[in-house]
Coordinates of C-alpha atoms in Angstrom, one line a residue:
Chain A
M1 CA -9.7 9.5 22.4
T2 CA -6.7 7.3 24.4
E3 CA -9.7 5.0 25.1
L4 CA -10.8 4.0 21.9
A5 CA -7.8 3.3 20.7
F6 CA -6.5 1.3 23.4
W7 CA -9.2 -0.9 23.0
V8 CA -8.6 -1.1 19.3
I9 CA -5.7 -1.9 19.8
A10 CA -6.4 -4.8 22.5
I11 CA -8.8 -6.1 20.3
V12 CA -6.1 -6.8 17.4
L13 CA -3.6 -7.9 20.1
V14 CA -5.6 -10.5 22.1
S15 CA -6.8 -12.0 18.4
S16 CA -3.7 -12.1 17.2
A17 CA -1.8 -13.8 19.7
L18 CA -5.0 -16.3 19.7
A19 CA -4.6 -16.7 16.2
V20 CA -0.2 -17.6 17.1
V21 CA -1.3 -20.3 19.2
L22 CA -4.3 -21.7 17.6
L23 CA -3.3 -21.1 13.1
R24 CA -1.6 -24.8 12.5
N25 CA 0.4 -23.0 9.7
V26 CA 3.3 -21.3 11.1
F27 CA 4.2 -19.2 8.4
R28 CA 1.0 -17.4 9.1
A29 CA 1.5 -17.7 12.8
A30 CA 4.8 -16.2 12.8
L31 CA 3.6 -13.0 10.6
L32 CA 1.2 -12.6 12.9
L33 CA 3.9 -12.9 16.1
I34 CA 4.8 -10.0 14.1
V35 CA 1.7 -8.0 14.1
C36 CA 1.6 -8.8 17.6
F37 CA 4.8 -7.3 18.6
F38 CA 3.1 -4.2 16.7
G39 CA -0.1 -3.8 18.9
V40 CA 2.9 -4.0 22.2
A41 CA 4.2 -1.2 20.2
A42 CA 1.4 0.5 20.3
L43 CA 0.1 0.1 23.8
Y44 CA 3.4 1.7 24.3
I45 CA 2.5 5.0 22.2
T46 CA -0.5 5.3 25.0
L47 CA 1.3 5.0 27.8
N48 CA 3.6 8.2 26.1
A49 CA 7.1 5.4 26.1
D50 CA 7.7 6.7 22.4
F51 CA 11.5 5.7 22.6
L52 CA 10.2 1.9 24.4
A53 CA 7.6 2.2 20.9
A54 CA 10.4 2.6 19.1
A55 CA 12.7 0.0 20.8
Q56 CA 9.7 -2.7 20.7
V57 CA 9.5 -2.2 16.7
L58 CA 13.2 -2.3 16.1
I59 CA 14.4 -5.1 18.0
Y60 CA 10.8 -7.5 18.3
A61 CA 9.4 -6.8 14.8
G62 CA 12.4 -6.1 13.0
A63 CA 15.2 -8.2 14.6
I64 CA 13.3 -11.2 16.5
G65 CA 10.7 -11.7 14.2
I66 CA 12.7 -12.1 11.2
L67 CA 15.1 -14.4 13.4
L68 CA 11.9 -17.0 14.1
L69 CA 10.7 -16.9 10.0
F70 CA 14.4 -17.4 9.0
A71 CA 14.2 -20.4 11.4
I72 CA 10.7 -21.7 10.1
M73 CA 12.1 -21.7 6.5
L74 CA 14.9 -23.9 7.9
T75 CA 12.3 -26.7 9.4
R76 CA 12.0 -29.3 7.1
D77 CA 8.7 -30.8 7.0
L78 CA 6.4 -27.6 7.3
H79 CA 3.8 -28.2 4.6
S80 CA 2.5 -30.9 7.4
G81 CA 1.5 -28.0 9.5
N82 CA 3.1 -28.1 13.2
P83 CA 5.7 -30.1 13.9
F84 CA 5.1 -33.7 15.2
H85 CA 4.8 -33.8 18.8
R86 CA 4.2 -36.7 21.4
L87 CA 4.5 -35.2 24.9
H88 CA 0.8 -33.8 25.1
L89 CA 1.2 -34.6 28.6
P90 CA 4.0 -32.9 29.9
A91 CA 3.7 -30.0 28.0
L92 CA -0.1 -29.5 29.5
V93 CA 1.3 -29.8 33.3
L94 CA 3.9 -27.1 32.1
S95 CA 1.5 -24.6 30.7
L96 CA -1.1 -25.4 33.5
L97 CA 1.8 -24.2 35.9
L98 CA 2.9 -21.0 33.6
L99 CA -0.9 -20.1 33.3
A100 CA -1.3 -20.0 37.3
T101 CA 2.1 -18.5 37.6
I102 CA 0.7 -15.8 35.6
I103 CA -3.0 -15.5 36.7
G104 CA -1.7 -15.7 40.4
V105 CA 0.9 -12.7 39.6
V106 CA -2.1 -10.8 37.9
I107 CA -4.0 -10.8 40.9
G108 CA -1.6 -10.4 43.9
T109 CA -0.5 -7.2 42.5
D110 CA -1.1 -4.0 43.6
W111 CA -2.5 -2.0 40.7
T112 CA -1.2 1.2 41.6
T113 CA -1.4 4.3 39.5
I114 CA 1.8 5.6 38.0
S115 CA 2.2 8.4 40.3
E116 CA 2.5 5.9 43.2
V117 CA 5.3 3.5 41.9
P118 CA 8.8 4.6 43.1
Q119 CA 10.3 6.2 40.3
V120 CA 14.2 6.0 39.3
V121 CA 14.6 9.0 37.6
E122 CA 11.9 12.4 38.6
M123 CA 10.0 12.8 35.4
P124 CA 7.1 15.0 34.8
L125 CA 4.6 13.0 32.4
D126 CA 3.7 13.5 29.0
E127 CA 7.7 14.7 28.2
P128 CA 10.0 12.6 25.9
T129 CA 11.6 9.7 27.7
T130 CA 14.2 9.3 25.8
S131 CA 17.0 11.7 27.9
Y132 CA 15.6 10.2 30.8
I133 CA 16.2 6.3 30.2
A134 CA 19.3 7.4 29.6
I135 CA 19.4 9.2 32.8
A136 CA 18.0 6.5 34.5
L137 CA 20.8 3.7 32.6
F138 CA 23.9 5.4 32.5
D139 CA 23.9 8.0 35.6
Q140 CA 27.0 8.0 37.4
D141 CA 25.4 8.1 41.1
N142 CA 22.7 5.6 41.0
G143 CA 23.0 4.5 37.3
F144 CA 23.4 0.8 35.3
V145 CA 26.7 1.4 33.7
L146 CA 28.8 -2.2 34.4
P147 CA 25.7 -4.0 34.0
F148 CA 25.1 -3.0 31.0
E149 CA 28.4 -3.3 29.9
I150 CA 28.8 -6.7 31.0
A151 CA 25.6 -6.9 29.0
S152 CA 26.6 -6.1 25.8
V153 CA 30.1 -8.4 26.2
L154 CA 28.1 -10.9 27.2
L155 CA 26.3 -10.7 24.2
L156 CA 29.8 -10.0 22.0
A157 CA 31.3 -13.4 23.7
A158 CA 27.8 -15.1 22.5
L159 CA 28.1 -13.7 18.6
I160 CA 32.2 -15.2 18.5
G161 CA 30.8 -18.5 20.3
A162 CA 28.7 -18.7 17.4
V163 CA 30.6 -17.9 14.6
V164 CA 33.1 -20.1 16.3
L165 CA 30.9 -23.1 16.2
V166 CA 29.4 -22.8 12.8
R167 CA 33.0 -22.9 11.6
R168 CA 34.8 -26.2 10.4
E169 CA 38.5 -26.9 11.3
G170 CA 39.9 -27.7 8.8
K171 CA 38.6 -30.2 6.1
D172 CA 34.9 -31.1 6.5
Chain B
M1 CA 3.0 38.4 4.7
S2 CA 3.4 38.5 1.1
V3 CA 2.6 35.9 -1.6
W4 CA 6.1 35.1 -2.2
E5 CA 6.7 34.6 2.1
Y6 CA 3.8 32.4 1.6
I7 CA 5.3 30.3 -0.7
V8 CA 8.6 29.6 0.4
D9 CA 7.3 28.3 3.1
L10 CA 4.4 26.4 1.4
F11 CA 3.8 23.0 3.6
V12 CA 4.3 25.1 6.6
N13 CA 1.8 27.8 5.8
V14 CA -1.0 25.8 4.4
R15 CA -1.2 23.7 7.3
T16 CA -0.7 26.5 9.8
D17 CA -3.6 28.0 8.1
W18 CA -5.5 24.7 8.4
I19 CA -5.4 24.2 11.7
E20 CA -6.5 27.9 12.4
W21 CA -9.2 27.5 10.4
L22 CA -9.9 23.8 12.7
Q23 CA -9.4 25.6 15.5
G24 CA -12.7 28.6 14.7
F25 CA -15.3 25.5 15.0
N26 CA -14.9 24.6 18.9
L27 CA -14.0 21.0 17.8
A28 CA -12.2 18.9 20.3
S29 CA -8.7 18.8 20.5
S30 CA -8.3 14.8 19.5
L31 CA -10.9 15.7 16.0
I32 CA -8.6 18.6 14.9
I33 CA -4.9 16.5 15.5
L34 CA -7.3 13.9 13.4
L35 CA -7.9 16.4 10.5
D36 CA -4.5 18.0 11.0
S37 CA -2.8 14.6 10.3
L38 CA -5.3 14.4 7.3
I39 CA -4.2 17.7 5.7
G40 CA -0.8 16.4 6.6
I41 CA -0.9 13.0 4.6
I42 CA -2.5 14.3 1.6
L43 CA 0.1 17.3 1.2
M44 CA 2.9 14.4 1.5
L45 CA 1.5 11.8 -1.0
I46 CA 1.2 15.2 -3.3
F47 CA 4.7 15.5 -2.3
V48 CA 5.5 11.8 -2.7
F49 CA 3.9 10.0 -5.9
P50 CA 4.6 12.7 -8.7
I51 CA 7.9 12.8 -7.8
V52 CA 7.7 8.8 -7.7
I53 CA 7.0 9.0 -11.4
I54 CA 9.4 11.7 -12.8
F55 CA 11.9 8.9 -10.4
I56 CA 10.7 6.4 -13.2
W57 CA 11.0 8.8 -16.1
L58 CA 13.9 9.5 -15.2
E59 CA 15.6 6.3 -14.6
R60 CA 15.1 5.2 -17.3
R61 CA 16.2 8.3 -19.2
F62 CA 19.1 9.0 -17.2
I63 CA 20.5 5.6 -17.3
A64 CA 19.7 5.5 -21.6
W65 CA 21.8 8.9 -22.0
M66 CA 24.8 7.8 -19.7
Q67 CA 24.8 4.2 -21.9
L68 CA 24.7 6.2 -25.2
R69 CA 22.0 4.8 -26.3
P70 CA 18.5 7.2 -26.3
G71 CA 16.0 5.3 -24.1
P72 CA 12.0 5.5 -24.5
N73 CA 11.0 8.8 -26.3
R74 CA 8.0 7.9 -28.1
C75 CA 4.9 8.0 -25.7
G76 CA 4.6 11.9 -25.4
P77 CA 7.6 15.0 -25.1
F78 CA 11.1 12.9 -24.6
G79 CA 9.0 10.0 -23.5
L80 CA 7.6 12.1 -20.7
L81 CA 4.1 9.5 -20.8
Q82 CA 5.6 5.9 -20.6
P83 CA 5.5 5.6 -16.6
I84 CA 1.9 6.6 -17.4
A85 CA 1.6 3.5 -20.4
D86 CA 3.8 1.7 -18.8
A87 CA 1.5 1.9 -15.4
I88 CA -2.1 1.0 -17.8
K89 CA 0.2 -1.7 -19.5
T90 CA 0.5 -3.4 -16.1
L91 CA -3.3 -3.0 -14.0
I92 CA -4.5 -4.4 -17.0
K93 CA -2.1 -8.0 -16.9
E94 CA -3.2 -10.7 -15.5
L95 CA -2.5 -11.8 -12.3
I96 CA -1.5 -15.1 -12.0
M97 CA -1.2 -17.1 -8.7
P98 CA 1.3 -20.2 -8.1
A99 CA -0.6 -22.8 -7.3
K100 CA 0.9 -24.1 -4.2
G101 CA 1.8 -20.9 -2.7
D102 CA 0.0 -19.1 0.2
K103 CA -2.6 -16.9 -1.4
L104 CA -3.5 -14.1 1.5
V105 CA 0.3 -13.7 2.4
H106 CA 1.4 -13.7 -1.3
W107 CA -1.4 -10.5 -1.6
L108 CA -0.4 -9.3 1.3
A109 CA 3.7 -8.6 0.7
P110 CA 3.5 -6.2 -1.5
V111 CA 0.8 -4.2 0.6
V112 CA 3.7 -4.1 2.9
L113 CA 6.6 -3.0 1.3
F114 CA 4.6 0.0 0.3
F115 CA 2.8 1.3 3.3
S116 CA 7.1 0.9 4.9
G117 CA 8.2 2.9 2.3
L118 CA 5.2 5.7 2.6
M119 CA 5.6 5.3 6.7
L120 CA 9.4 6.7 6.8
F121 CA 7.8 10.3 5.0
A122 CA 5.9 10.8 8.6
V123 CA 9.3 12.0 10.0
I124 CA 10.9 13.8 7.3
P125 CA 10.7 17.8 7.5
I126 CA 10.1 19.2 4.2
G127 CA 9.5 22.9 6.0
K128 CA 10.6 24.8 8.9
G129 CA 9.9 24.6 12.6
H130 CA 7.7 21.7 14.1
L131 CA 5.3 21.7 11.4
G132 CA 7.0 21.2 8.8
A133 CA 7.2 17.3 8.9
L134 CA 3.9 15.3 9.2
A135 CA 4.9 14.2 12.9
D136 CA 7.7 15.7 14.3
L137 CA 8.9 12.9 16.7
N138 CA 11.0 13.1 19.5
I139 CA 12.6 9.9 18.2
G140 CA 12.3 10.2 14.4
I141 CA 15.7 8.6 13.5
L142 CA 14.4 5.6 15.6
Y143 CA 11.6 5.7 13.9
I144 CA 12.4 5.5 10.3
V145 CA 15.5 2.8 11.5
A146 CA 12.4 0.7 13.1
I147 CA 10.3 1.4 10.2
G148 CA 13.1 0.6 7.9
S149 CA 13.6 -2.8 9.2
L150 CA 9.9 -3.2 7.7
S151 CA 10.7 -4.3 4.6
V152 CA 12.6 -7.3 5.5
T153 CA 9.6 -8.9 6.6
A154 CA 7.7 -8.0 3.4
I155 CA 10.5 -9.4 1.3
F156 CA 10.4 -12.4 3.5
M157 CA 6.9 -12.7 2.9
A158 CA 7.0 -12.3 -0.9
G159 CA 9.6 -15.2 -1.2
W160 CA 7.9 -17.8 0.9
S161 CA 4.0 -17.6 -0.1
S162 CA 5.3 -17.8 -4.0
N163 CA 6.7 -21.3 -3.4
N164 CA 9.4 -21.6 -6.0
K165 CA 12.8 -21.9 -5.3
Y166 CA 14.3 -18.7 -7.2
A167 CA 12.1 -16.6 -4.8
L168 CA 12.6 -18.4 -1.6
L169 CA 16.7 -18.5 -2.6
G170 CA 16.1 -14.3 -2.7
A171 CA 14.5 -13.7 0.4
M172 CA 17.1 -15.2 2.4
R173 CA 19.4 -14.0 0.4
A174 CA 17.4 -10.6 1.0
V175 CA 17.5 -11.3 5.5
A176 CA 20.9 -12.0 5.2
Q177 CA 22.2 -9.1 3.4
L178 CA 19.7 -6.6 4.4
V179 CA 20.3 -7.5 8.3
S180 CA 24.2 -7.1 7.8
Y181 CA 23.3 -3.7 6.2
E182 CA 21.4 -2.9 8.5
V183 CA 24.3 -2.6 10.9
P184 CA 26.8 -0.7 9.8
M185 CA 24.1 1.9 8.4
V186 CA 22.6 2.5 11.6
L187 CA 26.0 2.8 13.3
S188 CA 26.9 5.6 10.6
I189 CA 23.4 7.6 12.2
V190 CA 24.9 7.7 15.1
G191 CA 27.1 10.1 14.2
V192 CA 24.8 13.2 13.2
V193 CA 23.0 12.2 16.5
L194 CA 26.3 12.7 18.7
I195 CA 27.0 15.9 17.1
V196 CA 23.0 17.3 17.6
G197 CA 22.6 16.0 20.6
S198 CA 18.8 14.7 20.1
L199 CA 16.8 12.1 17.9
Q200 CA 14.7 14.8 16.2
M201 CA 14.7 15.6 12.6
S202 CA 13.7 18.6 12.7
E203 CA 16.8 19.8 15.4
I204 CA 19.1 17.4 13.0
V205 CA 18.1 20.1 10.3
G206 CA 17.4 22.7 12.2
Q207 CA 21.2 22.6 13.4
Q208 CA 22.6 22.4 10.1
S209 CA 24.2 26.0 9.3
Y210 CA 26.8 23.8 7.4
P211 CA 25.5 20.6 5.7
F212 CA 27.1 17.7 8.1
I213 CA 28.6 15.8 4.8
L214 CA 31.5 18.5 5.5
V215 CA 31.6 16.4 9.3
Q216 CA 30.4 13.1 8.9
P217 CA 32.1 12.0 5.5
L218 CA 32.7 8.7 6.6
G219 CA 28.8 9.2 7.9
C220 CA 27.7 9.4 5.3
F221 CA 29.4 7.2 2.9
I222 CA 28.3 4.8 5.1
Y223 CA 25.0 5.4 5.2
F224 CA 25.2 5.9 2.0
I225 CA 25.9 2.5 1.0
G226 CA 24.0 0.8 2.9
A227 CA 20.9 2.1 1.9
M228 CA 22.0 1.1 -1.6
A229 CA 22.0 -2.3 -0.1
E230 CA 18.6 -1.9 1.9
L231 CA 17.3 -1.3 -1.5
N232 CA 18.5 -3.6 -3.6
R233 CA 19.7 -1.1 -6.4
S234 CA 22.4 -2.3 -8.7
P235 CA 25.4 -2.7 -7.6
M236 CA 24.6 -4.0 -4.7
D237 CA 20.9 -5.6 -5.9
Q238 CA 22.2 -9.6 -5.4
I239 CA 18.4 -10.4 -3.7
E240 CA 17.2 -9.7 -7.5
A241 CA 20.0 -10.6 -9.5
E242 CA 18.4 -11.6 -12.9
S243 CA 20.9 -13.3 -14.2
E244 CA 20.8 -15.6 -11.8
L245 CA 17.9 -15.5 -9.6
T246 CA 15.0 -14.7 -12.0
T247 CA 14.4 -11.2 -10.2
G248 CA 14.6 -13.5 -7.5
Y249 CA 11.4 -12.3 -4.6
F250 CA 8.6 -11.3 -6.9
T251 CA 9.6 -13.7 -9.6
E252 CA 6.0 -14.6 -8.9
Y253 CA 4.3 -11.4 -9.2
S254 CA 2.4 -10.2 -12.4
G255 CA -0.1 -7.6 -13.3
M256 CA -1.1 -5.2 -10.6
K257 CA 1.3 -6.9 -7.4
F258 CA 4.0 -6.2 -9.0
A259 CA 3.6 -2.7 -9.8
T260 CA 3.0 -2.3 -6.2
F261 CA 6.2 -4.1 -5.5
F262 CA 7.8 -1.2 -8.0
L263 CA 6.2 1.7 -7.3
G264 CA 6.9 0.5 -3.2
E265 CA 10.7 -0.1 -4.2
Y266 CA 10.5 3.6 -5.7
I267 CA 9.0 5.1 -3.0
S268 CA 11.6 3.7 -0.8
T269 CA 14.8 5.2 -3.1
L270 CA 12.8 8.1 -2.8
A271 CA 12.3 8.3 1.5
I272 CA 16.6 6.7 1.4
A273 CA 16.9 10.0 -0.8
T274 CA 15.1 12.2 1.7
I275 CA 16.6 10.6 4.5
V276 CA 20.1 11.2 2.7
T277 CA 19.2 15.0 2.7
T278 CA 18.0 15.6 6.3
L279 CA 21.0 13.9 7.8
F280 CA 23.6 15.0 5.4
L281 CA 22.7 17.7 3.0
G282 CA 21.4 20.3 5.0
G283 CA 17.7 19.3 4.4
W284 CA 15.4 22.5 3.3
K285 CA 17.7 25.1 3.9
G286 CA 19.3 26.9 1.2
P287 CA 19.5 30.5 0.2
F288 CA 17.1 33.1 -1.6
L289 CA 15.0 30.2 -3.1
P290 CA 11.7 28.6 -1.6
V291 CA 12.2 25.7 1.1
W292 CA 10.7 22.8 -0.4
F293 CA 12.6 23.6 -3.8
W294 CA 15.5 23.5 -2.0
F295 CA 14.5 19.8 -1.0
V296 CA 13.7 18.7 -4.0
F297 CA 16.7 19.8 -5.6
K298 CA 18.6 17.6 -3.4
V299 CA 16.4 14.8 -3.4
F300 CA 17.1 14.8 -7.2
A301 CA 20.7 15.1 -6.7
V302 CA 21.1 11.9 -3.9
F303 CA 18.3 10.1 -7.0
L304 CA 21.1 10.5 -9.7
V305 CA 24.2 9.7 -7.9
I306 CA 22.0 7.0 -6.9
L307 CA 21.1 6.4 -11.0
W308 CA 24.9 6.5 -11.7
M309 CA 26.2 4.6 -9.8
R310 CA 24.1 2.2 -10.9
A311 CA 25.2 2.4 -14.8
T312 CA 28.8 2.7 -13.8
L313 CA 28.9 -0.4 -11.6
I314 CA 28.8 -4.0 -11.9
R315 CA 26.9 -6.1 -9.6
V316 CA 28.9 -7.5 -6.6
R317 CA 29.2 -11.5 -5.7
I318 CA 26.9 -12.7 -2.9
D319 CA 29.9 -13.5 -1.0
Q320 CA 31.7 -10.4 -1.5
I321 CA 28.9 -8.8 -0.6
M322 CA 28.5 -9.9 2.6
A323 CA 32.0 -9.6 3.9
F324 CA 31.9 -6.3 2.8
S325 CA 29.4 -4.7 5.1
W326 CA 30.6 -6.9 7.8
K327 CA 34.7 -6.1 7.5
F328 CA 34.9 -3.2 5.4
L329 CA 31.9 -1.4 6.6
L330 CA 31.5 -2.1 9.9
P331 CA 34.5 -1.3 11.3
M332 CA 34.5 1.9 9.5
A333 CA 31.0 3.1 11.3
L334 CA 32.8 2.3 14.8
I335 CA 35.7 4.3 14.1
N336 CA 33.3 6.8 12.8
I337 CA 31.8 6.7 16.1
F338 CA 35.0 6.9 18.6
I339 CA 36.0 10.3 16.4
T340 CA 32.9 11.9 16.2
A341 CA 32.5 11.3 20.3
A342 CA 36.2 12.5 20.9
E343 CA 35.2 15.7 19.0
V344 CA 32.0 16.3 20.6
L345 CA 33.9 16.2 24.2
I346 CA 37.0 18.4 22.8
W347 CA 33.4 20.6 20.9
D348 CA 31.7 21.2 24.7
K349 CA 35.1 21.7 26.0
W350 CA 37.4 24.5 24.6
M351 CA 35.3 25.1 21.4
S352 CA 31.8 27.0 22.4
G353 CA 32.1 29.3 20.2
W354 CA 32.7 27.2 16.4
E355 CA 29.4 26.1 16.2
S356 CA 28.9 27.5 12.8
F357 CA 31.8 26.5 10.9
P358 CA 33.9 24.1 12.3
W359 CA 36.6 24.1 10.1
P360 CA 39.2 22.4 11.8
F361 CA 37.1 19.6 12.3
I362 CA 35.9 19.7 8.3
F363 CA 39.8 19.9 7.7
V364 CA 40.7 16.3 10.1
N365 CA 37.7 14.4 9.4
W366 CA 38.2 14.3 5.5
A367 CA 41.9 13.8 6.1
I368 CA 40.8 11.1 8.2
A369 CA 38.0 9.5 5.9
V370 CA 40.0 9.5 3.0
V371 CA 42.8 8.0 4.3
L372 CA 41.3 5.8 5.6
I373 CA 39.2 4.8 2.7
L374 CA 42.4 4.0 1.0
L375 CA 44.5 2.0 3.8
W376 CA 41.2 -0.6 4.6
S377 CA 40.3 -1.3 0.8
K378 CA 43.8 -2.2 0.8
I379 CA 43.9 -4.7 3.2
F380 CA 40.4 -5.4 2.0
F381 CA 41.7 -6.7 -1.3
K382 CA 44.7 -8.1 -0.1
L383 CA 42.4 -10.8 2.6
G384 CA 40.6 -11.3 -0.7
G385 CA 38.2 -9.1 -1.5
G386 CA 35.7 -11.0 1.0
R387 CA 36.0 -14.0 -0.9
V388 CA 34.3 -17.3 0.7
E389 CA 36.9 -20.6 -0.4
V390 CA 34.4 -23.4 0.2
G391 CA 36.4 -26.6 1.3
E392 CA 38.4 -28.7 -1.7
V393 CA 36.4 -29.3 -5.5
R394 CA 36.2 -33.2 -4.5
P395 CA 36.0 -34.7 -8.4
G396 CA 32.0 -35.5 -9.7
Y397 CA 31.0 -31.7 -8.0
S398 CA 30.8 -29.2 -9.7
Q399 CA 33.3 -25.8 -8.4
G400 CA 32.3 -22.5 -7.0
Y401 CA 30.7 -21.1 -4.3
G402 CA 28.3 -23.5 -2.1
A403 CA 29.8 -26.5 -4.1
D404 CA 29.7 -28.5 -1.2
L405 CA 26.2 -28.1 -1.4
Q406 CA 25.2 -29.1 -5.1
A407 CA 24.7 -32.6 -5.4
P408 CA 27.2 -34.7 -7.8
V409 CA 27.3 -33.4 -11.8
S410 CA 26.6 -36.6 -13.5

């Protein structure tokens, strides 16, 4: 059952990801990217990571997808397909480097099973993950409370900075 | 088990019998899960569609009654067959497609909205225990929040693919408004989650020995208003404002596609009513009568309040609606979280025997809610009610919101 689900999800995921790159219509590409995010969430569900799946749908398919669509809508000359690009050669070099890095990581990684990976929190499989994620993140002894708080303050600062940037001073 | 006991918790009993009957066949466990969800989905649709049809009838009759006019009263007794007549009428109408629109996306948008509303019912418990909901997820509330954010995508798809400036303006307003109102809405749920200590819907209902509206008046208020904005219902229907945008994002929709949009909105409304019932009004709990009766009764009560607001309040302006979310609801939701967190700490430490009915907290929270709403609204209106002033009016330009974006008036 899980294996069948995996293959269905994998086919949807890979084909939608390819379509995102290959389609000329940017709006449809963005919509397919949202489908792609859903596929990743479905993969998380087959791995018993329920909280992560919901967060994936909420943040990527919900927030980031909408942000992308909004950015596309504010872009000019969309009806002529993808924006005009001249930097073919640098783009090729960069994407080849990225591909080489990914392939290197995939080959170099030791794909052990889950039980052999060092665990942050002792946790039985097949159990709801929410409370264990909370313990791993906010535990008083070896949690990540301070980085978490710093990250949230950073995001707040970015938010306020964005508001200040778009706000016009005085006339015009 | 007597007939009455069977009827009291109908949904769960039918499902339990079905699973037991299936287990007699030595099927694979995954197949049993599949067939179980099949019967669950069928039962859920039996629950959803009749109520949606009654909702459509009720909306027209109830608002007509409030506005001292008869309303539709020609089809059947009390106009009860009106929704069916409307459905047949929209079904046989021509499907019109804008010439330069994106055909596939235009066709897909109502479907996405329809199913994003329908998917919400998967975690709503309408019976006792884990079998009460179609899928009693551990992350129930989070699932609702995540799926609820999908409707924005559908509205945006509709607005974009129509290739019409009113539709696109409606879609832009939709994204701005829905994203803004999602923040206080989600934060207002946190109070309930803090009290219960779980995201599971069955657990949330199970712990409500009294309706949570009593200890979370502020949370309920904020969630309800946020939900009204999410549903694009009057007085928050800036997205489809007929007088300004000619119904916004579905300007270019007709026939069956329009009907699907319409149905999708009613399904979302029903979903929000069931969520408010589950989170704040005690879900299926109630004395003497069957659990499904209490559930439907509370859902209809919530829906009537929604209709009451639509019939009595006027539409809010677009700049005010954004300010209302960010400057009114969001701070209140944050204050609510702080108060609830402090109370949960006090509760755990000193008040272990008060779970059944914590009247001191009820009293304090209602007092805080009333004082906060009164004070904050006074400050809010003193600061202009969220009015946006757009520069000074230059000669030759029309006055009003967005005046500096418009072309000169000749």
